mmCIF file of C-alpha atoms in Angstrom:
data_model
loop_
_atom_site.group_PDB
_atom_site.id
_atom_site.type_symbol
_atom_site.label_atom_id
_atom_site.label_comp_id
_atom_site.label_asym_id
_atom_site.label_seq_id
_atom_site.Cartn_x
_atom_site.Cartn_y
_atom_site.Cartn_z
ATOM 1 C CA UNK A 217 -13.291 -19.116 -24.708
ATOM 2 C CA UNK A 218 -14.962 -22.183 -24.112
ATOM 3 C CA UNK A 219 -18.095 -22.587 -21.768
ATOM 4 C CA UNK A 220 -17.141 -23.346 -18.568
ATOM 5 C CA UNK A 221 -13.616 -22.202 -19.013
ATOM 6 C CA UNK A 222 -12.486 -19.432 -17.164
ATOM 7 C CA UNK A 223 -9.662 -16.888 -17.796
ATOM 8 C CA UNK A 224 -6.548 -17.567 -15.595
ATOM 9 C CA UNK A 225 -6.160 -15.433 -12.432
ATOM 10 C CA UNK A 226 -3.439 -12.671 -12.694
ATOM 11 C CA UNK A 227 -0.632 -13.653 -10.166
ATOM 12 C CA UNK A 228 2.340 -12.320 -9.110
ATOM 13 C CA UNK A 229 5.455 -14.705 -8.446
ATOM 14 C CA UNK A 230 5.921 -14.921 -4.312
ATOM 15 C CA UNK A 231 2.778 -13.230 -3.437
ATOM 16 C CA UNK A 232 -1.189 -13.819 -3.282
ATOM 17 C CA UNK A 233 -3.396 -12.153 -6.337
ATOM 18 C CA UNK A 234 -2.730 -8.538 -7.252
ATOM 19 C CA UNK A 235 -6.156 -7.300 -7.494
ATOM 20 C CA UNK A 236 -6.915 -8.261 -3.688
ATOM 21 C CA UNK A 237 -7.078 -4.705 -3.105
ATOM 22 C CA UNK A 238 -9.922 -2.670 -3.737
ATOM 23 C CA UNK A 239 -10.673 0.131 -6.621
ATOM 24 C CA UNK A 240 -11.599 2.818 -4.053
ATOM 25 C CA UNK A 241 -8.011 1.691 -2.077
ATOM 26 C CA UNK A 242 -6.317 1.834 -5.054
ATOM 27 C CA UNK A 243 -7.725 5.357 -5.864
ATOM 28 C CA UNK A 244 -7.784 6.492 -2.482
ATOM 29 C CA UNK A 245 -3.614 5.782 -2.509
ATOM 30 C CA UNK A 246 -3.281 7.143 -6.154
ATOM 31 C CA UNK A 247 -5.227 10.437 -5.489
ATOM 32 C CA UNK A 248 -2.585 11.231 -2.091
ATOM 33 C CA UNK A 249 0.644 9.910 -4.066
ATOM 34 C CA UNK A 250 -0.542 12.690 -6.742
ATOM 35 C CA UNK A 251 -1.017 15.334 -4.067
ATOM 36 C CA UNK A 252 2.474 14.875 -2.827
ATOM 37 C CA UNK A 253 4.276 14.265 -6.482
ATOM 38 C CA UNK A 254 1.793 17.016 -8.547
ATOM 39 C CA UNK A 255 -1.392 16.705 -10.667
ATOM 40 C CA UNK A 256 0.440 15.178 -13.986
ATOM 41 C CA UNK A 257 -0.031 12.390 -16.371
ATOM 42 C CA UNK A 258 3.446 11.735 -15.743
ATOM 43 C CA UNK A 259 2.329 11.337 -11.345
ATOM 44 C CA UNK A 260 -0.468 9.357 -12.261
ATOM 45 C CA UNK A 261 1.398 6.519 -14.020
ATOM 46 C CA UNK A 262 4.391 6.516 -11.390
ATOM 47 C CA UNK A 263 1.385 6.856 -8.282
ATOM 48 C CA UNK A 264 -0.475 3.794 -10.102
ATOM 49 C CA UNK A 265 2.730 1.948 -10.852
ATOM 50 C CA UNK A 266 3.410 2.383 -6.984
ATOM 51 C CA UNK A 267 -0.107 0.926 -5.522
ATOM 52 C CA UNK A 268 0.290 -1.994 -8.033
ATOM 53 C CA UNK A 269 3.624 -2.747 -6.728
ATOM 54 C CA UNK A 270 2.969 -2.242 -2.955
ATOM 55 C CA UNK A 271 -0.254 -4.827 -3.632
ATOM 56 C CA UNK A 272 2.102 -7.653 -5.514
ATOM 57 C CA UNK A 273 4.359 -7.404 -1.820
ATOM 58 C CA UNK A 274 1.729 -6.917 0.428
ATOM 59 C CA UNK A 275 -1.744 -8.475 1.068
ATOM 60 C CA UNK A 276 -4.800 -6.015 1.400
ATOM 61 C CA UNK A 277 -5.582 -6.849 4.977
ATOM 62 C CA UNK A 278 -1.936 -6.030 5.958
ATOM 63 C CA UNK A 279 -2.001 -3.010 4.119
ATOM 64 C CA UNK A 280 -5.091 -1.866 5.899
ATOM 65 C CA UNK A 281 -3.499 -2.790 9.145
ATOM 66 C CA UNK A 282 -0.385 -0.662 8.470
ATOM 67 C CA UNK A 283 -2.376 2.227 7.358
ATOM 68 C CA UNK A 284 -4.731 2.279 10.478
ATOM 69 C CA UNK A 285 -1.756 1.496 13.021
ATOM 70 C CA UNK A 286 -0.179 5.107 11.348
ATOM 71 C CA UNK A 287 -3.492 7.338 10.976
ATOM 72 C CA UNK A 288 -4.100 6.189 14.880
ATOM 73 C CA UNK A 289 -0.271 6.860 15.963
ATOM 74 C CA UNK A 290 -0.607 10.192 14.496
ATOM 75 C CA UNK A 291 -3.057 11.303 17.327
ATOM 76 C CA UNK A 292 -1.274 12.711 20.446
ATOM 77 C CA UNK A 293 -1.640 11.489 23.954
ATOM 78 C CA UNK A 294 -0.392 8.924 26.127
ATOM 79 C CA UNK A 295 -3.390 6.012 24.149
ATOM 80 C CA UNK A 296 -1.705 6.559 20.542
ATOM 81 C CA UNK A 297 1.653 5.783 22.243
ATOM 82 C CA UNK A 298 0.749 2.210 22.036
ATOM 83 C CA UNK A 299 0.613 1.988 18.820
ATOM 84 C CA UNK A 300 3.927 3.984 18.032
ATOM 85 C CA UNK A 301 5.721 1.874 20.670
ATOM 86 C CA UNK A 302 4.838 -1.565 20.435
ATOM 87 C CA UNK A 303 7.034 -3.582 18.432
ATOM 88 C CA UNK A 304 4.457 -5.683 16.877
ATOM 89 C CA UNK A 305 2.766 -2.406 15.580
ATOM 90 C CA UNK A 306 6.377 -1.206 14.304
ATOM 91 C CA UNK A 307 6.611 -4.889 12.137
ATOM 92 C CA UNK A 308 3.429 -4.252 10.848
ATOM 93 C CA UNK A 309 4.353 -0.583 9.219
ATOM 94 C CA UNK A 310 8.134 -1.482 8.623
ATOM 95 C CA UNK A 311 6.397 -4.213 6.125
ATOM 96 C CA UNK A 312 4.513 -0.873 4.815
ATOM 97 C CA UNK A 313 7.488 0.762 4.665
ATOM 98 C CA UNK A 314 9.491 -1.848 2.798
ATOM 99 C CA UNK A 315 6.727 -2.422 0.346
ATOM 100 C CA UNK A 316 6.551 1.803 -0.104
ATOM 101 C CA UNK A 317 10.188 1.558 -1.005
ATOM 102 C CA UNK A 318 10.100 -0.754 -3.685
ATOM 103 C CA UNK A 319 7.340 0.892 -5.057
ATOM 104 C CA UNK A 320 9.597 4.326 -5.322
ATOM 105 C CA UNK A 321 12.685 2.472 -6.870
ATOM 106 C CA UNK A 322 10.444 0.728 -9.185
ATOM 107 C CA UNK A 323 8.195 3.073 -10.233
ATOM 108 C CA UNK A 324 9.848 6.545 -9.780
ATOM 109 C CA UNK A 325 13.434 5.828 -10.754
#
């Protein structure tokens, strides 16, 4: 490569850059997704297939806002309700959600 040339950023068409999420995300999601689907070579490909997919739909910071709007609407009492019954909270995950289930039909089927 030529000085001062740089390598071209790895894109994916319709979204921002796929490697906008961090490694220790990205391990953090793989290392639950192979809890739930087994300890296998076989998990581990289809678990980092699914974190690369859910990253080319969503952006990091709205993945980090999905993912905190569920761990806090999983605590009972009347202050989690909030987040489990506001409709702006419920777009945020849905996007989550939509984004998750790609990631299955791409990656698992």
């Amino acid at each position: 490569m030529a000085a001062g040339a740089s390598k071209p950023t790895p894109s994916v068409p319709g979204t921002g850059l796929i490697n906008d999420y961090p490694t220790v995300a990205r391990a953090d999601y793989v290392f639950g997704c192979m809890a739930a689907n087994g300890q296998s070579r076989q998990s581990l490909e289809k678990c980092s297939c699914s974190i690369d997919t859910i990253a080319t739909i969503l952006p990091y910071e709205k993945y980090v806002e999905a993912e905190t709007i569920l761990s806090v609407g999983q605590v009972a009492g009347q202050q989690a309700e909030v987040f489990r019954s506001t409709a702006m909270f419920r777009d945020i995950v849905a996007d989550l959600r939509r984004a998750q289930a790609e990631a299955e039909i791409t990656c698992f089927y």
